[in-house]
XYZ file of C-alpha atoms in Angstrom:
708
model
C 72.595 58.557 2.341
C 75.269 61.613 -0.169
C 76.938 59.588 0.294
C 76.198 60.644 3.834
C 72.774 59.690 3.739
C 71.808 56.131 4.678
C 71.182 54.546 1.186
C 71.850 51.409 -0.918
C 74.025 52.738 -3.798
C 72.733 51.806 -7.235
C 76.327 52.168 -8.525
C 77.423 49.198 -6.613
C 80.629 47.717 -8.161
C 79.703 44.207 -7.807
C 82.123 41.640 -6.475
C 85.644 42.449 -7.371
C 84.998 45.483 -9.337
C 87.265 48.125 -7.773
C 90.357 48.477 -5.976
C 89.907 47.160 -2.617
C 90.897 44.302 -0.364
C 90.146 41.430 2.126
C 91.740 40.715 5.432
C 91.585 37.562 7.261
C 90.507 38.047 10.870
C 90.408 35.608 13.720
C 87.532 36.289 16.441
C 87.139 35.364 19.761
C 85.066 32.121 20.428
C 81.913 33.862 21.644
C 81.745 35.856 18.455
C 82.065 33.119 16.193
C 79.324 31.792 14.149
C 77.564 28.468 15.022
C 78.686 25.392 13.096
C 76.023 24.367 10.615
C 73.218 22.241 11.793
C 69.338 21.883 11.132
C 67.750 25.252 10.593
C 64.521 26.580 9.939
C 64.150 27.472 6.471
C 63.459 31.337 6.848
C 61.769 32.948 4.132
C 64.626 35.112 2.709
C 64.691 38.739 1.506
C 66.581 39.433 -1.593
C 68.963 42.494 -1.661
C 73.249 44.950 -4.389
C 76.809 45.554 -4.264
C 80.202 44.483 -2.913
C 83.947 44.957 -3.555
C 86.798 43.519 -1.503
C 88.293 42.120 1.737
C 91.396 41.757 3.644
C 92.792 39.259 6.259
C 93.807 40.476 9.863
C 95.675 39.139 12.923
C 94.165 38.524 16.212
C 91.984 41.685 17.185
C 91.099 42.257 20.676
C 88.217 44.710 19.962
C 84.639 43.062 20.628
C 81.725 43.749 18.187
C 78.847 45.002 20.525
C 75.929 42.775 20.366
C 73.425 45.800 19.842
C 74.606 45.739 15.991
C 72.052 43.018 15.030
C 69.124 44.454 17.271
C 69.096 47.876 15.595
C 67.320 47.474 12.325
C 65.801 44.145 11.446
C 63.048 44.708 8.954
C 59.731 44.171 10.916
C 57.234 41.452 10.333
C 54.603 43.077 8.193
C 51.822 41.796 10.475
C 53.213 43.665 13.200
C 53.342 46.862 11.201
C 50.053 48.847 11.100
C 49.007 48.594 7.316
C 52.515 48.008 6.381
C 52.179 44.893 4.087
C 49.700 46.409 1.489
C 51.897 49.566 1.149
C 55.257 48.117 1.110
C 55.106 44.702 -0.557
C 56.826 44.904 -3.950
C 54.917 43.684 -6.904
C 55.621 40.292 -8.236
C 58.062 40.847 -11.097
C 60.178 37.713 -11.482
C 58.745 34.042 -11.608
C 60.537 31.371 -9.617
C 61.817 28.616 -11.785
C 60.527 25.186 -11.177
C 62.959 22.437 -10.608
C 63.340 20.015 -13.520
C 66.071 17.479 -12.386
C 69.608 18.866 -12.948
C 69.898 22.953 -13.192
C 71.677 24.589 -15.951
C 73.652 27.466 -14.125
C 73.721 29.339 -17.088
C 69.868 29.720 -17.139
C 68.885 33.395 -16.842
C 65.808 32.259 -14.627
C 67.993 31.304 -11.794
C 69.371 35.089 -11.361
C 67.464 37.970 -10.211
C 67.753 41.242 -11.955
C 70.030 43.674 -10.538
C 67.662 46.689 -11.034
C 64.632 45.282 -9.641
C 66.078 43.768 -6.702
C 67.527 47.192 -5.901
C 64.210 48.694 -6.103
C 62.864 45.821 -3.743
C 65.486 47.142 -1.360
C 63.676 50.389 -1.356
C 60.328 48.684 -0.429
C 62.191 47.629 2.690
C 63.157 50.988 3.430
C 59.759 52.185 2.913
C 58.546 49.525 5.359
C 60.435 51.498 7.905
C 58.365 54.597 7.213
C 55.357 52.572 7.328
C 56.275 51.247 10.617
C 54.335 52.733 13.451
C 56.767 51.639 16.078
C 59.237 53.870 14.218
C 59.412 57.508 15.857
C 57.539 59.905 13.436
C 60.528 62.188 12.461
C 62.746 58.924 11.764
C 59.731 57.606 9.562
C 59.776 60.888 7.489
C 63.631 60.345 7.235
C 62.999 56.965 5.586
C 60.584 58.526 3.105
C 63.194 61.196 2.236
C 65.764 58.384 1.874
C 63.386 56.417 -0.578
C 62.772 59.591 -2.485
C 66.615 60.325 -2.782
C 67.454 56.792 -3.887
C 64.823 56.884 -6.618
C 66.245 60.069 -7.858
C 69.615 58.444 -7.991
C 68.297 55.221 -9.692
C 66.973 57.306 -12.424
C 70.211 59.244 -12.661
C 72.596 56.466 -12.780
C 70.651 53.223 -13.485
C 67.942 54.302 -15.915
C 70.220 56.822 -17.536
C 72.840 53.909 -18.379
C 69.918 51.577 -19.514
C 68.728 54.435 -21.763
C 72.203 54.847 -23.150
C 72.353 51.308 -24.276
C 68.829 51.401 -25.850
C 69.976 54.693 -27.715
C 73.194 53.045 -28.977
C 71.119 49.957 -30.426
C 72.326 47.613 -27.912
C 70.199 44.729 -27.137
C 72.584 42.358 -25.092
C 70.784 40.460 -22.662
C 71.478 40.855 -18.840
C 72.492 37.897 -16.849
C 68.832 37.391 -16.033
C 67.730 37.444 -19.898
C 66.351 40.968 -20.065
C 67.275 43.384 -22.754
C 67.955 47.067 -21.629
C 64.408 48.306 -22.915
C 62.549 45.286 -20.977
C 64.624 46.394 -17.970
C 63.423 49.896 -18.146
C 59.829 48.890 -18.780
C 59.704 46.497 -15.767
C 61.576 49.180 -13.527
C 58.978 51.653 -14.514
C 56.134 49.345 -13.437
C 57.758 48.957 -10.082
C 58.565 52.546 -9.542
C 55.010 53.567 -10.181
C 53.785 51.207 -7.629
C 56.505 52.261 -5.070
C 55.819 55.854 -5.657
C 51.921 55.246 -4.979
C 52.785 53.332 -1.800
C 55.192 55.982 -0.868
C 52.636 58.690 -1.210
C 50.216 56.918 1.037
C 52.783 56.282 3.784
C 53.714 60.198 3.500
C 49.913 61.037 3.894
C 49.974 59.011 6.922
C 53.078 60.285 8.560
C 52.164 63.948 7.750
C 48.662 63.483 9.429
C 50.329 62.090 12.537
C 52.850 64.728 12.610
C 50.256 67.401 12.471
C 48.961 65.947 15.815
C 52.408 66.981 17.457
C 52.009 70.494 15.871
C 54.547 69.826 12.952
C 52.485 70.792 10.019
C 53.153 70.807 6.170
C 50.600 73.339 5.209
C 49.495 74.490 1.696
C 49.547 78.362 1.313
C 45.848 78.439 0.927
C 45.511 76.755 4.313
C 47.126 79.576 6.007
C 45.051 82.377 7.600
C 45.396 85.883 6.443
C 47.873 86.955 8.782
C 50.219 84.109 8.105
C 49.949 84.567 4.300
C 50.917 88.182 4.715
C 54.170 87.123 6.788
C 54.952 84.431 3.961
C 54.381 86.957 1.225
C 56.626 89.674 2.983
C 59.267 86.961 3.735
C 59.208 85.747 0.007
C 59.611 89.232 -1.228
C 62.485 90.037 1.020
C 64.588 86.893 0.679
C 63.560 84.733 -2.369
C 61.987 86.978 -4.863
C 64.977 88.618 -6.154
C 66.415 85.189 -7.103
C 63.378 84.415 -9.385
C 63.640 84.897 -12.949
C 60.735 84.138 -15.189
C 61.473 82.827 -18.585
C 59.007 83.146 -21.647
C 58.453 80.054 -24.105
C 57.594 81.328 -27.424
C 58.997 81.526 -30.962
C 61.042 84.436 -29.876
C 62.531 82.601 -26.758
C 63.699 79.183 -26.836
C 62.682 76.486 -24.486
C 64.871 77.345 -21.541
C 67.544 74.979 -19.855
C 65.868 72.885 -17.177
C 68.451 71.692 -14.343
C 68.628 68.347 -12.978
C 66.144 67.708 -10.074
C 64.994 71.215 -10.159
C 61.198 72.142 -9.332
C 59.673 74.536 -11.912
C 56.329 76.276 -12.507
C 54.895 76.429 -16.020
C 52.552 79.490 -15.958
C 49.794 79.985 -18.406
C 49.116 83.809 -18.792
C 47.552 86.426 -20.983
C 47.089 90.142 -21.125
C 43.639 91.447 -20.283
C 41.293 90.936 -23.268
C 43.831 88.864 -25.294
C 42.074 85.521 -26.353
C 45.705 83.870 -26.882
C 47.694 82.710 -23.748
C 51.394 82.508 -23.502
C 53.593 80.370 -21.299
C 56.512 81.162 -18.977
C 58.761 78.674 -17.050
C 59.572 79.983 -13.519
C 62.402 77.984 -11.560
C 61.827 77.371 -7.790
C 65.173 78.537 -6.458
C 65.605 75.582 -3.837
C 69.264 74.528 -3.410
C 70.894 78.066 -3.715
C 70.540 78.460 0.131
C 66.813 78.673 -0.110
C 64.954 75.916 1.824
C 62.268 74.116 0.292
C 59.946 74.755 2.857
C 59.282 78.200 4.582
C 58.825 78.026 8.135
C 56.287 80.305 10.116
C 57.876 82.015 13.134
C 57.839 80.496 16.443
C 55.870 77.191 14.933
C 56.717 74.307 13.116
C 54.476 75.071 10.276
C 56.056 74.343 6.770
C 54.827 75.776 3.468
C 56.226 74.528 0.210
C 58.017 77.182 -1.594
C 56.401 76.241 -4.959
C 53.012 77.174 -3.425
C 54.243 80.467 -2.063
C 55.482 81.290 -5.542
C 52.447 80.140 -7.382
C 50.048 82.054 -4.960
C 52.205 85.295 -5.665
C 52.699 85.362 -9.445
C 51.330 88.945 -9.602
C 54.660 89.946 -8.269
C 56.369 88.313 -11.389
C 53.574 89.188 -13.999
C 52.153 92.441 -12.866
C 48.751 93.273 -14.949
C 48.711 89.662 -16.270
C 45.834 87.388 -16.062
C 47.172 83.911 -14.631
C 45.166 81.056 -16.132
C 46.983 78.209 -14.991
C 50.214 77.336 -12.853
C 51.511 73.627 -13.171
C 54.562 72.045 -11.297
C 56.977 70.028 -12.925
C 60.461 68.543 -12.137
C 63.029 66.824 -14.364
C 65.871 64.127 -13.889
C 68.984 64.063 -15.889
C 71.276 61.100 -16.810
C 74.365 61.089 -14.464
C 76.375 58.700 -17.027
C 78.571 61.175 -18.531
C 82.056 59.293 -18.124
C 84.701 59.929 -20.627
C 87.482 57.569 -21.409
C 90.427 57.892 -18.809
C 92.811 56.250 -20.887
C 92.498 59.120 -23.515
C 92.930 61.774 -20.890
C 96.092 63.782 -20.594
C 95.047 65.254 -17.101
C 92.604 63.249 -15.197
C 91.596 66.034 -12.963
C 90.811 68.188 -16.103
C 88.655 65.342 -17.450
C 86.597 64.968 -14.369
C 85.892 68.674 -14.392
C 84.931 68.421 -18.006
C 82.684 65.465 -17.255
C 80.901 67.578 -14.442
C 80.044 70.274 -16.873
C 78.720 67.630 -19.427
C 76.583 66.089 -16.690
C 74.863 69.311 -16.048
C 73.900 69.162 -19.802
C 73.057 65.527 -19.848
C 69.943 64.234 -21.547
C 66.815 64.105 -19.513
C 65.560 60.595 -18.271
C 62.343 61.478 -16.262
C 59.720 64.112 -16.219
C 57.350 64.324 -13.240
C 54.180 66.184 -13.363
C 51.242 66.841 -11.113
C 47.619 65.585 -11.655
C 45.587 67.909 -13.730
C 48.531 69.201 -15.931
C 47.047 70.163 -19.203
C 47.634 67.453 -21.789
C 48.861 69.803 -24.388
C 51.279 70.994 -21.953
C 52.442 67.546 -20.798
C 52.852 66.574 -24.442
C 54.763 69.972 -25.077
C 56.999 69.204 -22.044
C 57.974 65.716 -23.058
C 58.687 66.772 -26.729
C 60.916 69.631 -25.674
C 62.754 67.535 -23.159
C 63.363 64.653 -25.690
C 61.010 62.132 -23.873
C 58.613 59.414 -24.581
C 55.413 60.783 -23.169
C 53.811 57.735 -22.485
C 56.540 56.057 -20.652
C 58.888 58.566 -19.557
C 56.403 60.963 -17.724
C 55.458 60.360 -14.308
C 52.297 61.697 -12.977
C 52.851 62.145 -9.320
C 49.932 62.888 -6.784
C 51.186 64.981 -3.685
C 54.436 66.754 -3.005
C 57.241 66.434 -5.686
C 60.763 65.937 -4.418
C 60.288 64.425 -1.182
C 63.956 64.104 -0.741
C 63.670 67.740 0.617
C 61.787 66.425 3.757
C 65.316 66.087 5.331
C 64.603 69.741 6.349
C 61.881 68.600 8.568
C 63.690 65.888 10.301
C 65.912 68.459 11.806
C 63.128 69.871 13.836
C 63.778 69.959 17.660
C 61.342 67.278 18.863
C 63.252 64.698 20.948
C 60.188 62.664 21.673
C 59.541 62.182 17.831
C 63.228 60.981 17.147
C 65.419 57.769 17.992
C 67.089 58.254 21.485
C 70.437 59.786 21.047
C 73.261 57.298 20.301
C 76.344 57.695 22.204
C 79.276 55.557 20.941
C 81.610 54.009 23.339
C 85.398 54.162 23.360
C 87.467 51.168 22.516
C 88.084 49.534 25.860
C 91.951 49.332 25.002
C 92.368 52.757 23.590
C 92.821 54.942 26.840
C 93.393 58.834 26.657
C 96.590 58.771 28.665
C 98.497 56.283 26.599
C 99.965 56.841 22.813
C 97.650 54.890 20.511
C 100.765 53.546 18.754
C 101.908 51.730 21.982
C 98.470 50.255 22.379
C 98.229 49.077 18.950
C 101.801 47.585 19.239
C 100.935 45.695 22.521
C 97.787 44.352 20.973
C 98.834 43.512 17.575
C 95.490 44.580 16.172
C 92.553 46.233 17.374
C 88.992 45.725 15.880
C 86.632 48.718 15.911
C 82.772 48.682 15.148
C 81.262 51.990 14.260
C 78.959 53.641 15.225
C 78.842 51.633 18.489
C 82.658 52.389 19.100
C 83.689 55.900 18.759
C 85.329 56.962 15.490
C 86.766 60.082 16.931
C 88.709 58.423 19.812
C 90.009 55.629 17.469
C 90.402 56.341 13.729
C 90.551 60.145 13.954
C 92.836 60.087 17.022
C 95.164 57.632 15.079
C 95.400 60.149 12.392
C 95.717 63.246 14.943
C 98.527 61.517 16.845
C 100.321 60.612 13.438
C 100.210 64.018 12.411
C 101.931 65.429 15.649
C 104.286 62.433 16.694
C 107.740 63.515 15.890
C 108.602 59.719 15.420
C 106.264 59.442 12.491
C 108.171 59.732 9.131
C 105.477 59.253 6.618
C 101.620 59.115 6.254
C 99.791 57.272 3.354
C 96.205 57.690 2.911
C 93.197 56.813 0.473
C 90.431 59.608 0.040
C 87.014 58.295 -1.367
C 84.344 60.552 0.328
C 84.909 62.707 3.257
C 82.837 65.486 5.033
C 83.238 69.514 4.325
C 84.810 69.971 7.788
C 87.018 66.840 7.532
C 89.466 66.280 10.466
C 91.223 63.651 8.207
C 92.225 66.087 5.663
C 93.138 68.702 8.301
C 95.577 66.136 10.027
C 97.174 65.249 6.600
C 97.796 69.060 6.239
C 99.303 69.259 9.838
C 101.542 66.254 9.157
C 102.863 68.136 6.114
C 103.447 71.243 8.077
C 105.289 69.105 10.662
C 107.647 67.737 7.841
C 106.334 64.350 7.261
C 106.225 62.656 3.956
C 102.480 62.669 3.170
C 100.591 61.027 0.178
C 97.124 61.003 -0.531
C 95.347 58.903 -3.236
C 92.176 61.048 -3.861
C 89.455 59.132 -5.846
C 88.224 61.890 -8.325
C 85.389 59.597 -9.593
C 83.395 59.086 -6.368
C 79.917 59.210 -7.653
C 78.301 62.687 -7.016
C 81.190 63.679 -4.896
C 83.420 64.535 -7.735
C 83.610 68.217 -7.478
C 84.268 68.021 -3.463
C 87.134 65.639 -4.215
C 88.683 68.078 -6.779
C 88.555 70.693 -4.111
C 90.346 68.418 -1.580
C 92.846 67.368 -4.217
C 93.743 71.015 -4.977
C 93.744 71.997 -1.401
C 96.135 68.982 -0.306
C 98.364 69.720 -3.172
C 98.561 73.280 -1.903
C 100.339 72.178 1.036
C 102.909 70.096 -0.750
C 101.343 66.886 -0.066
C 101.952 64.229 -2.761
C 98.551 63.899 -4.259
C 97.790 61.092 -6.890
C 94.253 60.014 -8.500
C 94.840 56.328 -8.309
C 94.889 53.922 -11.429
C 93.530 54.804 -14.711
C 90.489 52.651 -15.265
C 89.796 51.754 -11.750
C 88.127 53.419 -8.708
C 90.144 53.439 -5.665
C 87.531 52.362 -3.364
C 89.629 50.847 -0.346
C 89.846 52.754 2.623
C 93.415 52.604 4.131
C 96.039 54.803 6.299
C 99.732 53.730 6.325
C 101.846 55.246 9.048
C 105.663 54.732 9.236
C 106.991 55.397 12.526
C 110.619 55.330 13.958
C 109.960 52.701 16.985
C 112.659 51.885 19.626
C 113.574 48.974 17.600
C 113.576 50.273 14.091
C 110.775 51.472 11.621
C 107.522 50.000 12.265
C 104.421 50.255 9.865
C 101.060 51.095 11.700
C 97.875 50.709 9.552
C 94.043 51.419 9.655
C 91.946 49.555 7.267
C 88.306 49.774 7.162
C 84.826 49.200 5.576
C 83.735 52.938 5.711
C 85.070 56.423 4.505
C 86.934 58.608 6.456
C 84.054 60.799 7.172
C 82.824 61.545 10.556
C 79.371 62.286 9.619
C 78.751 58.691 7.988
C 80.797 57.153 10.897
C 77.798 58.152 13.076
C 75.335 56.637 10.551
C 77.024 53.736 9.037
C 77.619 50.473 10.674
C 81.212 49.985 9.669
C 84.267 47.759 10.844
C 87.856 49.070 11.089
C 91.177 47.537 12.211
C 94.101 49.246 13.674
C 97.112 47.020 13.281
C 100.902 46.969 13.156
C 100.918 43.204 11.624
C 104.037 43.398 9.485
C 102.515 41.363 6.673
C 99.668 43.966 6.348
C 102.002 46.722 6.484
C 104.225 45.255 3.865
C 101.041 44.414 1.633
C 100.046 48.151 2.050
C 103.363 49.358 1.034
C 102.981 47.539 -2.086
C 99.326 48.514 -2.635
C 100.218 52.313 -2.203
C 103.048 51.913 -4.521
C 100.746 50.380 -7.138
C 98.182 53.268 -6.715
C 100.780 56.083 -6.937
C 102.394 54.748 -10.062
C 100.024 52.303 -11.752
C 102.761 49.782 -12.452
C 101.404 46.316 -12.806
C 104.019 43.860 -12.269
C 102.776 40.864 -9.930
C 102.886 42.152 -6.280
C 103.343 39.333 -3.777
C 100.550 40.204 -1.237
C 100.745 38.005 1.930
C 97.454 38.930 3.554
C 95.392 41.314 1.539
C 93.336 40.447 -1.573
C 93.021 43.547 -3.774
C 90.163 43.767 -6.182
C 89.809 43.350 -9.121
C 92.607 40.979 -9.994
C 92.901 39.142 -6.919
C 89.757 39.235 -4.801
C 87.353 37.644 -6.982
C 89.486 34.561 -7.996
C 90.332 34.219 -4.290
C 86.581 34.056 -3.412
C 85.717 31.635 -5.974
C 88.650 29.423 -4.874
C 87.538 29.679 -1.279
C 83.980 28.725 -1.982
C 85.319 25.724 -4.102
C 87.634 24.651 -1.038
C 84.547 24.794 1.287
C 82.693 22.290 -0.956
C 85.678 20.037 -0.926
C 85.884 20.426 2.856
C 82.294 19.750 3.151
C 82.739 16.492 1.235
C 85.342 15.398 3.575
C 84.031 16.806 7.129
C 80.341 17.305 6.619
C 80.510 20.778 8.133
C 80.823 23.324 5.284
C 79.573 26.851 6.165
C 80.120 30.136 4.195
C 78.708 33.318 5.657
C 78.964 36.904 4.044
C 77.895 40.341 4.941
C 77.738 42.401 1.639
C 76.379 45.630 0.433
C 75.253 43.820 -2.611
C 75.623 40.385 -4.462
C 75.697 41.166 -8.291
C 78.540 39.228 -9.689
C 77.020 36.371 -11.473
C 80.060 34.043 -11.210
C 80.027 34.290 -7.433
C 76.420 33.658 -7.363
C 76.953 30.670 -9.444
C 79.635 29.397 -7.183
C 77.279 29.886 -4.051
C 74.649 27.658 -5.877
C 77.232 25.096 -6.451
C 78.110 25.020 -2.530
C 74.517 25.007 -1.629
C 73.850 22.182 -4.079
C 76.863 20.298 -2.531
C 75.251 20.525 0.905
C 77.300 23.742 2.399
C 75.153 26.064 4.513
C 75.264 29.470 3.059
C 74.219 32.394 5.187
C 74.147 35.813 3.244
C 73.229 39.160 4.867
C 72.864 41.427 1.639
C 71.866 45.073 2.058
C 70.279 45.741 -1.211
C 70.754 43.995 -4.722
C 71.215 40.420 -4.681
C 71.171 38.100 -7.802
C 70.870 34.906 -6.133
C 67.491 33.270 -5.575
C 67.338 31.542 -2.246
C 64.998 28.616 -1.439
C 65.098 26.827 -5.007
C 64.533 23.228 -4.139
C 67.530 21.181 -5.165
C 69.595 24.318 -5.787
C 69.569 26.706 -3.143
C 67.906 24.998 -0.355
C 70.869 25.560 1.899
C 71.244 29.474 1.498
C 69.442 31.797 3.492
C 69.360 35.605 2.615
C 68.314 38.271 4.776
C 68.530 42.000 4.619
C 69.080 44.373 7.399
C 67.395 47.728 7.393
C 67.132 50.068 10.363
C 68.579 52.890 12.121
C 72.098 52.575 10.966
C 73.212 51.831 7.285
C 74.741 48.369 6.958
C 77.990 49.163 5.385
C 80.612 46.578 6.576
C 81.666 43.620 4.298
C 82.546 40.516 6.050
C 83.321 37.056 4.571
C 83.579 33.733 6.884
C 84.654 30.273 5.657
C 84.512 27.294 8.122
C 87.375 25.566 6.104
C 87.211 22.377 7.954
C 87.544 23.938 11.339
C 90.602 26.354 10.275
C 88.246 29.329 10.195
C 88.999 32.401 7.836
C 87.393 35.703 8.359
C 87.694 38.615 5.845
C 86.662 41.993 5.944
C 86.789 44.821 3.464
C-alpha cells in the first residue's frame, strides 16, 4: 500500500536477494500443520517476492486463528458478476507431460511480470465482491490503480531500459524483454477495462448512499457557483498555463501528473494554438472538491476545464483533453563508484524526476493529431505506449473518498488485543527473560503494546546500555525514531542502520538519517550493493547476572501505520544464540567487512539463506524417501527464484507434499501431472496485506520453522 498501502510490490527481491534472515521456531502442538495425507487437489492460484528467514526458541505467543479467515479470495460464482470481470486472460500455455521433465525447460516457469499482474486480478476481485463493504471496494480499486502505476514505473521501466540497451536475453520463462512488454500490455489493457466496469458499479452503488462522484456539468447552478468560487480562492493561484508553440518548448511533464491540453484561438483567428495546464493535485490540493455538508465529490480537472475562461480571458476554447504520464523509476546509480552514498541517493532522486516517460494515458475522443504529437514529444511509441482510458484517470486518488465517515460502508473497526503475557505493570524485559521468547502476530496482537513498548522501555531503562536497530520504512510520526532519539538523550549508545534505497521512500529515509545523526546517533547505510531489508532491534541490558541481549526480529517494518494493515509476525527474545548472531549481523551492516561469520540460528541473505533453503528442501526429499512423510510449507510474498522453484519441483516429483501460500508473483506451475502434482499454491487477499514469511520443514518429525 506506500509502502503503507496494501500492495504486492513489483520490486520483490526474489528468494535470497537482500540482507535478511530466517529463524527457527518451535510452535505449540495445536498450531502445527497436519502431516501429509491424501488431500484434495485444490485448483491453485499463482502469485511474487521473498527474502529471508530466522530460527527462534520456544515462543509462548499464540497466533490468533482469525488470520486465515480475514481474506480468502472468494469463489467467483459467489461474487456478483465477478468472474467475467476479474479473471485474467490466458497468456501462458501449460506444458503437456512427455515422460521425464527437463527442469531447464522455460515452459515450466511462469513469467514474473504476468503473475504479478494476475495478483491484481485477485485484488480486483475484492472490489467486485458485493459482500465487501462499498468503501472497502473503493479502496481495492485505488490499490489496483496504485499498483499498476508502480508496475509501469518499476517493471515496465526496467524492461524498456533492457530493450533500449539492445539486450535480448531471455527470461527464465523464455521471453525477450520486448515480448514481456507486449504481453504485459495486453493484460494491462484487459485489467484496466475490467477495473473501469467495477468502478462504475461501485460508484453507482455509492450514489445510493449519498456518496456521489459528480461531473461539473451534473451540478446545479448554485453548486457550480460555489465550486467556481472555491476554485478561484483556493486553487486558481496555483495554476500556470504553458503555451506549446515554436517560441515555447514543450513543457516538462511530471510523473503521474494530470494535465489538460487546451486548444484555443483568438476570436476570428482561423489558426488554433495549444496550451498545457497542469492539474495541481499533490501540492496539498485534493483531487476531488467536496461540496459543503454533502459527500458530493467533483474531479478537479473537470472544474478547471469548465472554468478555462479564468486562465484564457477573451479566448475561444475549441477543446480540452486530459492526459497523464508515467515515468521510469529505474534510475539507480552504481553504489561502488560513489564517495558518499547519501549524496548519491539524492542525485538519483533528482534524476528520477527527469527519467524517461514509459506510459501516456489519454481519454477517448482525443484528437488523433494531438495524441500523435504528445507521443512524439514524450518519446513514446504511439501504437503501443499510449493507453486510451475510458472514465476517470488516476483512480489511485480514490483514497480520498475512502476516508468518508460512513461506518456502515466500511469493515467493522479492528481492535488488536494485547499479548497475554505482556502486562502493563511489569517490565517487558522481565517478561521476555522469564519466557525466553514471545511470538506476536500483527495486527491481531497490538504493535504498540509489544514492539513499541519494547523500544520505549529500552530508551528509558537506566540498565539499558546500547540499542541497535535497522530502519527500512517508517511513518512520518514514527515513535520508533523518537525512542532512538530519547535513548541517545539518555546517554545510551544508539546505532541505526538506515536503508536509503527503500523504493519510493528514499527521500523520507534521507530525512530520518539526517535527523538521527543530528542527535549524535551513529547512522550507517548498510552494505554497498545490498539492501538492508531485515527488521531487527538489539538491546544490550545490564541484568542482575551480567549483560544480556534482548532482541526483536520481525517480518514487518517499524511503522505503526502498516502494523495496523499488514499481517506480520515478530519475535521478542533473549535467546543467547540469536543475540550473538544479531551482534555479528550488526557488525557486518555497520562495517561491510565480509569475513565468514559463524551464525548459530539466523540465515542472512543473500549468502546464507538461499543455500540453506535449497539444502533443507534436498534434506526433506531424503527424509521422505526414508519415512514417507515429507512436507514443506512456505508462506511468501513471492516465489521468484528459479533455483528454489526447481528444487520444489524436485521435491514434488519425489512425493513430498508442498503447500505454498504466495501473495503475488509465483514462478512455479502447480498441478502439472508427474511434476507438481504434490504442490498446492494459494494466494490470500483480503482486509490485511499478507506480509509474513514463514518456512516449515517436517524433517522426519524433527520439525523446523523459520520466519523472516
